[in-house]
XYZ file of C-alpha atoms in Angstrom:
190
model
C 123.828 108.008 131.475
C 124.764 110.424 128.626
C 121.727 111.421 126.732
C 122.250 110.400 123.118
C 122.607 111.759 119.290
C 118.350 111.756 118.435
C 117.942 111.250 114.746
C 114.668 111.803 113.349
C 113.934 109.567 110.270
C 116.421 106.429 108.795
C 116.269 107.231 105.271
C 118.853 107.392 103.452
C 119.897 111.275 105.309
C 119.286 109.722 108.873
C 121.057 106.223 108.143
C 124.407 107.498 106.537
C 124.300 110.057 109.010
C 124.360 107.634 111.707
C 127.342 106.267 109.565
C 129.111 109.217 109.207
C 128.622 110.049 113.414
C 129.946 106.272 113.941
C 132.621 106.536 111.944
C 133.691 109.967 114.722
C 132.113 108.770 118.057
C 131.291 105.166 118.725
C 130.651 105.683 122.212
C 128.064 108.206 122.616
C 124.076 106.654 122.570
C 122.593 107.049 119.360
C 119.151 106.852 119.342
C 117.274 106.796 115.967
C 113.429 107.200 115.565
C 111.253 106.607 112.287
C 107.199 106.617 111.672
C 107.900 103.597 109.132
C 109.377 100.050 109.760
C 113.164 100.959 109.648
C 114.352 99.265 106.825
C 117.314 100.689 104.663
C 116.403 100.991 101.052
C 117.253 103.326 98.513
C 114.061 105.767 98.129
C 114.790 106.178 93.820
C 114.444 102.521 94.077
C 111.119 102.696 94.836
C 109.987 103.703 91.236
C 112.063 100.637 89.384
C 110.840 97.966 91.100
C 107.671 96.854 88.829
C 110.384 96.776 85.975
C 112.702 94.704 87.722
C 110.032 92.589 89.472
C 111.007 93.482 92.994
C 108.818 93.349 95.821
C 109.209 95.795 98.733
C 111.661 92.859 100.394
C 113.621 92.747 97.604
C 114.291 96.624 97.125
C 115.173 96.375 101.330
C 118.952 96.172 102.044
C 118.943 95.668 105.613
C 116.990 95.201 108.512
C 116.266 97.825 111.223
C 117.620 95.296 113.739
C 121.014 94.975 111.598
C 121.018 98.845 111.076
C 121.090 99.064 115.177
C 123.490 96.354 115.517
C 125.682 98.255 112.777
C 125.542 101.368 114.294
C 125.249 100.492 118.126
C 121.804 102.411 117.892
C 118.482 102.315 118.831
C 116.222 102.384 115.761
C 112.213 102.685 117.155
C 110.124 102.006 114.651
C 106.325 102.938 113.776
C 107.228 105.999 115.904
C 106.096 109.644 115.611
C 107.150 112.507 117.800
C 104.429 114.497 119.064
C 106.192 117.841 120.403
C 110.193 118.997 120.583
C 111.072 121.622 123.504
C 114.759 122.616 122.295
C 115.160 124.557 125.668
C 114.832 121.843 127.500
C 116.986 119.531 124.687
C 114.029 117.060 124.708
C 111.176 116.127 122.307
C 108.260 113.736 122.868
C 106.277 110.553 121.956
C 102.922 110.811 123.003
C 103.639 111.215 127.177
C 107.026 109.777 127.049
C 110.095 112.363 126.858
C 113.041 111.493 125.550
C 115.843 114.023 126.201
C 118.900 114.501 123.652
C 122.409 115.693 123.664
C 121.615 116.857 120.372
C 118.276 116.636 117.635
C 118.646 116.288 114.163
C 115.673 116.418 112.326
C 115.369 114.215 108.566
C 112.743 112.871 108.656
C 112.377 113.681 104.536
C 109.573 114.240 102.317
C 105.855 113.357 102.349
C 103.695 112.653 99.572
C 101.088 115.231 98.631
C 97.662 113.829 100.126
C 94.786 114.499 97.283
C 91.454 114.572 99.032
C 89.080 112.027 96.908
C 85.923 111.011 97.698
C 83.696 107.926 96.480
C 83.558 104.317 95.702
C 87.440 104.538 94.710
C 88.709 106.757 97.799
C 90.463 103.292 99.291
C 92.093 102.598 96.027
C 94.981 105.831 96.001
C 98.168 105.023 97.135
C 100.670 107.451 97.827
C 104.208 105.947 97.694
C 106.981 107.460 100.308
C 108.267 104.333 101.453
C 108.261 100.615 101.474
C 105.814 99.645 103.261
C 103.591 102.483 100.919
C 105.207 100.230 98.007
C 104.479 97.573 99.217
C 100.742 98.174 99.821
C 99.894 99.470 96.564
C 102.119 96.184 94.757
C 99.367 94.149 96.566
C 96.527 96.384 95.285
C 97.845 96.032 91.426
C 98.357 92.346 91.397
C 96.421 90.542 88.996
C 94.977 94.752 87.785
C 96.186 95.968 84.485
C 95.442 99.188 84.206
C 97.014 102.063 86.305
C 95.871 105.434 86.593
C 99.255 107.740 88.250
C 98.598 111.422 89.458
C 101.295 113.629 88.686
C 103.818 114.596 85.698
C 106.638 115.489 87.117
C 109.941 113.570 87.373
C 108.881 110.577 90.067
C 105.645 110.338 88.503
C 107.215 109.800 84.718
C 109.536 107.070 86.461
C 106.655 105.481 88.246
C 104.976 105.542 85.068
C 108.055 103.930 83.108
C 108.289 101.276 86.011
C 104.621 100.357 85.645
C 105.026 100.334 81.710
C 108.075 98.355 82.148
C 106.191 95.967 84.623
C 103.414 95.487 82.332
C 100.839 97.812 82.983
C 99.002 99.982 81.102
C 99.764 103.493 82.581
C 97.947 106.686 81.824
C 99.472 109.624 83.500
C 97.251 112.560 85.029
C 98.470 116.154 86.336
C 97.114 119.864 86.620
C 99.890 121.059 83.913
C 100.851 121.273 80.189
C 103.073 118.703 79.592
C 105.120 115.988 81.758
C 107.954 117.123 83.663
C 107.027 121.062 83.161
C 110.070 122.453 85.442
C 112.738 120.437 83.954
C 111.522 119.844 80.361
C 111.602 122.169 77.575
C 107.735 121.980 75.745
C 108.939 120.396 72.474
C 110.925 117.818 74.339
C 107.927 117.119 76.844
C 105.689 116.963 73.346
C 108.404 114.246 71.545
């Protein structure tokens, strides 16, 4: 057997990438491999969906089964690598190697982990992904009151989404003013 296309991560880099490889080779194994559940979703979704009143289901487009059956794939979900040997063109989960034909690696961003302590530690939710959304929508049901970390340009639409969903937002960040990179101070101040 041919060893297959590895790509690390289904958002929306590794998906249309799969796409794009389909769309060239549709015989070659294609073997995708993500540390969340798989779904396709749009990841600037993700901050409108309090406004629109979508739950993490309803921001999902398809299915990691569907994705596989789409692109005659393997999509393994809740799966991390733990080491990549490119000399031998294999990486690993845990004791299992998997050997490729070739690796790409996009596996995206993660979200900045703040170390807290105290009665409230449980109660910070990052948001990278659906399932992150769709943990902290389950923590703010029935709240209404929402304290965000971070001014910058996801954390002014989170804040917008909340607003627009109904919550009562106040924004907190080490800096000046919101947005400080891509606002000028007397539009950040208006």
């Amino acid at each position: 057997m041919n060893a297959p296309v590895v790509i690390v991560g289904t958002g929306l880099a590794g998906y249309n990438l799969a796409r794009e490889f389909r769309k060239l080779d549709s015989e070659t194994p294609l073997l995708l491999i993500t540390a969340d559940d798989g779904r396709s979703y749009s990841k600037p979704m993700l901050s409108t969906g309090f406004g629109k009143n979508k739950d993490a289901d309803g921001l999902s487009m398809a299915e990691p089964g569907a994705m596989a059956e789409q692109l005659k794939a393997e999509v393994r979900t809740h799966t991390r690598i733990s080491g990549i040997d490119p000399g031998h063109k294999r990486l690993w989960i845990g004791e299992e190697a998997v050997f490729y034909r070739d690796l790409i690696l996009a596996w995206g961003a993660e979200t900045v982990r703040v170390p807290i302590e105290g009665d409230a530690a449980d109660c910070v939710f990052p948001i990278n992904d659906l399932e992150d959304y769709a943990r902290f929508r389950a923590a703010a049901a029935g709240k209404r009151r929402v304290l965000l970390l971070g001014a910058g340009l996801i954390g002014c639409e989170f804040a917008n989404d909340l607003s627009l969903g109904g919550y009562e937002v106040q924004l907190v960040a080490p800096c000046e003013q919101v947005m400080p990179t891509l606002l000028h101070p007397a539009a950040a101040a208006a």
